XYZ file of C-alpha atoms in Angstrom:
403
model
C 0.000 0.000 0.000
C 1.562 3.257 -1.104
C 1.441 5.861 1.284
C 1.965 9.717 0.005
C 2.363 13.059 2.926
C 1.556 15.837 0.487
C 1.580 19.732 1.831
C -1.745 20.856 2.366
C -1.626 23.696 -0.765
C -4.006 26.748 -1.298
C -7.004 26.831 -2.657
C -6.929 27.281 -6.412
C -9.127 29.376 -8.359
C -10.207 26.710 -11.582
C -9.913 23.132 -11.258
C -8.396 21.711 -14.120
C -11.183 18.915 -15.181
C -14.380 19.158 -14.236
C -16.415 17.278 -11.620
C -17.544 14.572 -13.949
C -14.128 14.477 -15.650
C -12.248 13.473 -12.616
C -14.959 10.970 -11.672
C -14.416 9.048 -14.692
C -10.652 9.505 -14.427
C -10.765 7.729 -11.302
C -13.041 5.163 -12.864
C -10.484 3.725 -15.098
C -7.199 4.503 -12.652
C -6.020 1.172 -11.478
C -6.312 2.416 -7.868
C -8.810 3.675 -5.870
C -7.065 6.722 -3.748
C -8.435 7.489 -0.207
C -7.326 10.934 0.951
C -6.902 11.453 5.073
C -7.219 15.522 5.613
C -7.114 14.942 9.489
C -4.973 16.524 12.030
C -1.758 14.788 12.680
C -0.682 17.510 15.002
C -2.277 19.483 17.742
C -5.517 19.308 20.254
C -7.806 16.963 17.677
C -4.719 14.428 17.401
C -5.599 12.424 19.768
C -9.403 12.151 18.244
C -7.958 11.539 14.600
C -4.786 9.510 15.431
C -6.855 5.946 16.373
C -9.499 6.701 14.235
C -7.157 6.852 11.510
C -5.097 4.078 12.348
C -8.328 1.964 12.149
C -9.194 3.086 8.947
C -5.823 2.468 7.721
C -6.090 -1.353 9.627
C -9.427 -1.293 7.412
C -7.732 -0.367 4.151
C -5.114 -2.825 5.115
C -7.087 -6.008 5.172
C -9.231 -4.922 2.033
C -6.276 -4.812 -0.212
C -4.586 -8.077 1.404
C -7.597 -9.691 0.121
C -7.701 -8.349 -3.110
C -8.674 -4.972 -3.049
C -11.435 -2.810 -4.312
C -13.128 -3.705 -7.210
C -9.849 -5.517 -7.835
C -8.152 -2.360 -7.175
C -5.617 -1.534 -4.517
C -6.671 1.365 -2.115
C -3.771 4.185 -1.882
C -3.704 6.588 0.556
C -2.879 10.786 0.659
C -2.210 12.047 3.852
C -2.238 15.999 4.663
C -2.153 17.579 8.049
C -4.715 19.941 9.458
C -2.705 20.345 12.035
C -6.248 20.697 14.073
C -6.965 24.396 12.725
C -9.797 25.203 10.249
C -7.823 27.281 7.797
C -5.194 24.585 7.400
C -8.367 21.897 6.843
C -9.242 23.729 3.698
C -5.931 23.398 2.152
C -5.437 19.895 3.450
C -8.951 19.280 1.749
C -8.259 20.372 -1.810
C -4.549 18.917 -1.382
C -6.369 15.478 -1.557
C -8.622 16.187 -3.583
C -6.043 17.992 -6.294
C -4.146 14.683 -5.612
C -6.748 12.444 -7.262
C -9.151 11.419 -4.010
C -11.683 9.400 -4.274
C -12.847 10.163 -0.875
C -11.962 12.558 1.508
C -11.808 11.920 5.279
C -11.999 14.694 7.342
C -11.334 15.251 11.075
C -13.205 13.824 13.946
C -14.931 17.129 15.071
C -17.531 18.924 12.614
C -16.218 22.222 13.130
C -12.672 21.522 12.790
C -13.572 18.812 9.934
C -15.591 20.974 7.958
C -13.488 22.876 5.872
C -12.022 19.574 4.026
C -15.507 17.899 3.836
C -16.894 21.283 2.640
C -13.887 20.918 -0.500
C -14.975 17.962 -1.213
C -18.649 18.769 -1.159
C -17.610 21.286 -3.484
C -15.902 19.029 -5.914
C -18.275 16.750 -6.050
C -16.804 13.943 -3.769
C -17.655 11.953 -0.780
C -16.660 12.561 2.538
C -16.618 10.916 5.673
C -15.559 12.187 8.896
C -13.361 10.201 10.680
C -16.079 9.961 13.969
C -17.739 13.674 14.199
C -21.107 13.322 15.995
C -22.684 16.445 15.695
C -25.715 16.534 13.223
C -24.292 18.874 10.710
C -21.488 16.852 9.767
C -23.547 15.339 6.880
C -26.100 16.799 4.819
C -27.130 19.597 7.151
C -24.128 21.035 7.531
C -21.772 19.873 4.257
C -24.128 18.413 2.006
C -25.532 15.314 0.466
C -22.282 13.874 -0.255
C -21.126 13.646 3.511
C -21.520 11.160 6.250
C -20.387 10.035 9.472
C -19.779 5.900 10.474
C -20.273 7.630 14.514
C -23.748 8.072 16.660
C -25.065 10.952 17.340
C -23.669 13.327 20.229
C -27.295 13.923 21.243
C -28.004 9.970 21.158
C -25.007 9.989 23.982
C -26.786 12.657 25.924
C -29.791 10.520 26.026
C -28.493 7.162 26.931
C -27.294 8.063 29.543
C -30.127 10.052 30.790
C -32.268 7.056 30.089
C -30.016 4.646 32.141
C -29.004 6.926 34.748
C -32.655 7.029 35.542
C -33.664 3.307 34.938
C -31.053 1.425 35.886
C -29.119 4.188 38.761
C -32.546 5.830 40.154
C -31.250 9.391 39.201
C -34.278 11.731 39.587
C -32.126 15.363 39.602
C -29.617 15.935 37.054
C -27.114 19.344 37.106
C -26.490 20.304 33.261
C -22.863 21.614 32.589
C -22.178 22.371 29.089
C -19.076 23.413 27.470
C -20.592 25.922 24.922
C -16.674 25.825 22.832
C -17.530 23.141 20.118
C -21.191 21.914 18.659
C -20.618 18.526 19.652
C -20.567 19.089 23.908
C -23.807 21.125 23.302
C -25.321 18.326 21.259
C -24.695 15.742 24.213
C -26.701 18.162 26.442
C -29.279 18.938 24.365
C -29.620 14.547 23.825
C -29.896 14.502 27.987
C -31.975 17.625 28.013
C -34.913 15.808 25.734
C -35.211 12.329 27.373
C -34.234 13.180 31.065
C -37.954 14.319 31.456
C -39.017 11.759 29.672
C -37.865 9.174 32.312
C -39.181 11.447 35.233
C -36.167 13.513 35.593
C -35.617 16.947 36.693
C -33.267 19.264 35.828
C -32.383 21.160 39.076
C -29.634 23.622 36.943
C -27.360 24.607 34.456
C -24.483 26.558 33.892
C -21.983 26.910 31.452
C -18.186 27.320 30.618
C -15.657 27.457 27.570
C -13.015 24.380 27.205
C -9.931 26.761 27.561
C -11.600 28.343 30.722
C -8.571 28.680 33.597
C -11.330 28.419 36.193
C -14.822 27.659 36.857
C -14.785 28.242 40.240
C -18.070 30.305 40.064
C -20.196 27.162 38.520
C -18.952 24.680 41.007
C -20.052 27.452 43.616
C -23.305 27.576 42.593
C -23.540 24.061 42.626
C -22.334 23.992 46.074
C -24.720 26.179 47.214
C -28.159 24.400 45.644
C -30.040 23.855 48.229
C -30.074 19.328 47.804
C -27.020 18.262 45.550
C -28.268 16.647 41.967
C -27.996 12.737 41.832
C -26.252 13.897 39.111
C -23.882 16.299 37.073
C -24.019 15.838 33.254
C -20.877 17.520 32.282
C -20.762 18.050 28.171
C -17.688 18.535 27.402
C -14.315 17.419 25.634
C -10.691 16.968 26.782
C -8.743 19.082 28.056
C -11.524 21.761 29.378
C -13.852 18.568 30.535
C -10.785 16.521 32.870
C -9.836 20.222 34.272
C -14.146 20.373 35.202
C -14.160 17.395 36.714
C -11.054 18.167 38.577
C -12.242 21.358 39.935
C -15.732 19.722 40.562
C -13.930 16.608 42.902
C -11.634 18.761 44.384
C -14.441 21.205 45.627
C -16.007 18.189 47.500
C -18.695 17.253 45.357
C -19.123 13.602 44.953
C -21.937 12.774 43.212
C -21.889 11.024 39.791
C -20.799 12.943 36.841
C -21.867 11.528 33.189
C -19.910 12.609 30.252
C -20.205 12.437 26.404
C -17.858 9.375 24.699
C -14.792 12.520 24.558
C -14.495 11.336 27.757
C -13.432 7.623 27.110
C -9.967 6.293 27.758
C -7.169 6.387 30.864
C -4.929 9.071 28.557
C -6.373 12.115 30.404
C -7.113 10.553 33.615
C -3.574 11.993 35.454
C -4.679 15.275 34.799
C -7.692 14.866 36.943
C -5.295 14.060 40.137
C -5.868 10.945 42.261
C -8.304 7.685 41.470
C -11.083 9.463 39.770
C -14.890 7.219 41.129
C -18.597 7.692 40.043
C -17.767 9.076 36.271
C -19.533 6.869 33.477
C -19.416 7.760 29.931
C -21.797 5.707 26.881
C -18.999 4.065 23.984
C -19.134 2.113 21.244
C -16.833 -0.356 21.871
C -14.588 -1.097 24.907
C -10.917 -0.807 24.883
C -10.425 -2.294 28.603
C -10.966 -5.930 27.318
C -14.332 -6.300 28.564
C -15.913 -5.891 25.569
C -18.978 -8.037 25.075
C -18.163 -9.032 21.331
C -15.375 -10.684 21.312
C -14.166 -9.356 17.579
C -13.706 -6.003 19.108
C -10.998 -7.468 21.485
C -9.234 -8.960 18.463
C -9.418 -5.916 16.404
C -7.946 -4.094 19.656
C -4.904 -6.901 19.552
C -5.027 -6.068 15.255
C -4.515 -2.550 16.156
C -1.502 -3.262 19.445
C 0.601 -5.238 16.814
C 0.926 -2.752 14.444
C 1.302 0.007 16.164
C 2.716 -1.137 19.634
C -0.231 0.885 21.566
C -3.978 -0.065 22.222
C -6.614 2.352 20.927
C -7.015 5.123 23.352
C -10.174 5.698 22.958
C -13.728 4.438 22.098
C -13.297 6.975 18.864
C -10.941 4.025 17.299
C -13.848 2.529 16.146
C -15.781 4.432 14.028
C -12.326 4.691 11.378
C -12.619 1.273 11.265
C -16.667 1.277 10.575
C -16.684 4.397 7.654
C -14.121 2.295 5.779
C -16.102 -0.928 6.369
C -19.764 0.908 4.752
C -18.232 2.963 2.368
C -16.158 -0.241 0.493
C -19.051 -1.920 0.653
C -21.401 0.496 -1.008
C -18.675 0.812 -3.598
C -18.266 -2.817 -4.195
C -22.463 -2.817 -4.510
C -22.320 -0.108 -6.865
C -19.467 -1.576 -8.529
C -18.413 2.435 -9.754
C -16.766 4.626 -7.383
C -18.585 7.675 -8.751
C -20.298 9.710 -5.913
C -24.224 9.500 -6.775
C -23.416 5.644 -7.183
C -21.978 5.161 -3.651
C -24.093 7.755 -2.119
C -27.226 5.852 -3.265
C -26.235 2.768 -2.024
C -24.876 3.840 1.049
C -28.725 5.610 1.433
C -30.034 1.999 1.074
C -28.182 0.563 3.973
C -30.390 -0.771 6.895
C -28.603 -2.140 9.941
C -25.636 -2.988 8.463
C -23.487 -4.593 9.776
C -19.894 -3.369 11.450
C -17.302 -3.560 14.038
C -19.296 -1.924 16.223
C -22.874 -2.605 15.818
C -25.173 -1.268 12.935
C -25.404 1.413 10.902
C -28.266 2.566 8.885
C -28.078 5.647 6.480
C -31.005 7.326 4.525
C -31.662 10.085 2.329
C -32.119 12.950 5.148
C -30.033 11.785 7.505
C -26.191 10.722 7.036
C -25.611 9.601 10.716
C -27.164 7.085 13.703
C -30.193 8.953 15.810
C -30.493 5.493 17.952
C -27.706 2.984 18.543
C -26.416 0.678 21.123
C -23.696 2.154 23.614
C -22.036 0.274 25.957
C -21.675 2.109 29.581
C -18.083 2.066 31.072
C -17.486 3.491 34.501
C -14.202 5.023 36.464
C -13.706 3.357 39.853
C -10.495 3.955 41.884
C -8.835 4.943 38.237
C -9.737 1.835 36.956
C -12.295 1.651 33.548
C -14.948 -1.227 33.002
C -17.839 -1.872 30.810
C -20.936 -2.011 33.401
C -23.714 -2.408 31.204
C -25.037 -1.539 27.657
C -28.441 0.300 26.618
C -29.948 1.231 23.601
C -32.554 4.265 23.986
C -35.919 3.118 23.566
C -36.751 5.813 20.626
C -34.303 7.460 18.151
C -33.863 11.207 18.859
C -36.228 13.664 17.171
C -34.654 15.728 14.054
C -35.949 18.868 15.615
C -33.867 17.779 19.126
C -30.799 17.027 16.705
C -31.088 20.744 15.207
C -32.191 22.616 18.037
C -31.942 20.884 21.418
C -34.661 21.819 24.126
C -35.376 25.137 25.224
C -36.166 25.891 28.845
């Protein structure tokens, strides 16, 4: 498999062939050419890196079996280095390059700019495991899709279980307003907490790079009962430096997070054996994981590159590789519409991971199984799994719930 690291180029004015041209230029290459315009450097690396790695596991054990359409799959690598501007050069570097596909960065507004290129071009793109709403047709376009679940589908499960299976009746909302995605996992909690008989007691906010937020854990302090819970929405670093703060102020109920929250890399930063924090994931990458394929793909993904995943967000690199090759190989072309319209026919297909279904207004999972691992004493383990008993409204997705 030929690997090529091109600079991520400006924009240029004129393409040289036109949409359609390059589509059937592609057609009759004798490779099919994936094009990675993810951040290998700064804050979203250590989102992109394992999904990335997966897909490139993915890629891997397609062409050892004899390809695509009895093509092997190249790959173009260009860095974002996790900043917007450099995601639209990355973007059209790939594409310029002779992509196929573009896959863009975990996060929607940091993965964007590339998918919005490709969009532009004409091309598919996936995000690598973005889980906010508009990183599909909402947001990019018809040509764009996610393999991940919702954010708000997070917010939800674990509003659903907290309640069913933990008792919680009072839930605190803290919501790190810095990226769409943390506001997406509270707006998910915000619709079926109620739903379940829950009350949310309060809700504050802060911003991710916030030195302090002394004041919100104050005016927790100071409600008159503690909440059985705190959902904190948020991502790494801002959300370990909450929960820190939170812990450290003496407040020990549970806190829920969104699946940002997943893996042991952060856990130092939050100071002592964190207890009583439980986040939704996909898959498990403790070795607890109910199916026991996920365990060997975690052993796939050791031997080649001498770590485990660090995070749930492996997965879904695996899974957009998985759906995408096979709505080529169905639509035996890899021109766009083709693909796209097959990929809109899948139904709970399966993956790595669970299933994934994709239609023709909505590019990403509003329902899906998560598995529920819990922090005790430092230590991570799967405790139980829940689906949500109805998908999450469109209007919830868009909008969240006002109160």
């Amino acid at each position: 498999m030929r690997y090529a690291t091109i600079p991520a180029v400006a924009l240029t004015a004129l393409m040289t062939a036109s949409t359609g041209a390059a589509w059937a230029a592609n057609d009759t290459d004798d490779e099919i050419i994936v094009g990675f315009a993810t951040a290998k450097s700064g804050v979203l690396q250590a989102y992109d890196q394992p999904a990335e790695r997966s897909a490139k596991i993915a890629i891997e054990e397609i062409n050892q079996s004899g390809g695509l359409l009895g093509k092997q799959i190249q790959i173009l690598d260009a860095d974002t280095k996790s900043d917007r501007n450099e995601g639209v050069k990355a973007g059209q570097a790939v594409v310029d390059e002779g992509a196929d596909i573009v896959v863009a960065t975990c996060d929607y507004d940091y993965g964007a700019p590339a998918a919005s290129v490709a969009q532009e071009e004409g091309l598919i793109s996936f995000f690598l495991c973005a889980e906010d709403v508009k990183a599909g047709i909402e947001g990019i376009g018809p040509y764009a899709f996610s393999p991940s679940i919702l954010a708000a589908v997070q917010g939800a499960t674990m509003a659903e279980w907290g309640a069913k299976e933990r008792g919680i009746k009072t839930g605190y909302v803290l919501v790190d307003t810095s990226i769409d995605y943390n506001k997406s996992v509270c707006y998910g909690f915000d619709w079926m907490f109620p739903k379940v008989g829950g009350e949310i007691i309060g809700r504050d906010t802060f911003r991710n790079d916030d030195p302090s937020i002394a004041t919100q854990v104050t005016r927790i302090k100071n409600l008159p009962q503690p909440p059985d819970v705190i959902m904190l929405c948020s991502h790494n670093p801002g959300g370990a430096a909450a929960i820190k703060q939170i812990r450290a102020a003496g407040i020990d109920v549970p806190i829920y997070g969104g699946s940002t929250n997943d893996g042991n890399y952060w856990l130092d930063a939050v100071g002592g054996e964190l207890s009583n924090f439980a986040v939704p994931v996909q898959g498990s990458i403790y070795g607890d994981d109910p199916n026991p394929k996920v365990e060997e793909f975690n052993k796939k993904f050791e031997a080649k590159y001498g770590v485990r995943p660090s995070s749930q967000y492996a997965y879904p690199g695996y899974v957009l590789i998985e759906v995408w090759a096979k709505a080529v190989e169905r639509a035996g072309t890899t021109e766009t519409e083709a693909v796209v319209a097959e990929l809109e026919k899948m139904r709970e297909e399966p993956t790595l991971v669970g299933p994934r279904t994709f239609t023709d207004e909505l590019h990403h999972q509003n329902i899906g199984r998560y598995l529920i691992a819990e922090v005790t004493g430092g230590d991570w383990k799967i405790v139980d799994e829940w689906t949500i008993s109805e998908p999450v409204p469109m209007e919830i997705l868009f909008s969240g719930v006002q109160n």
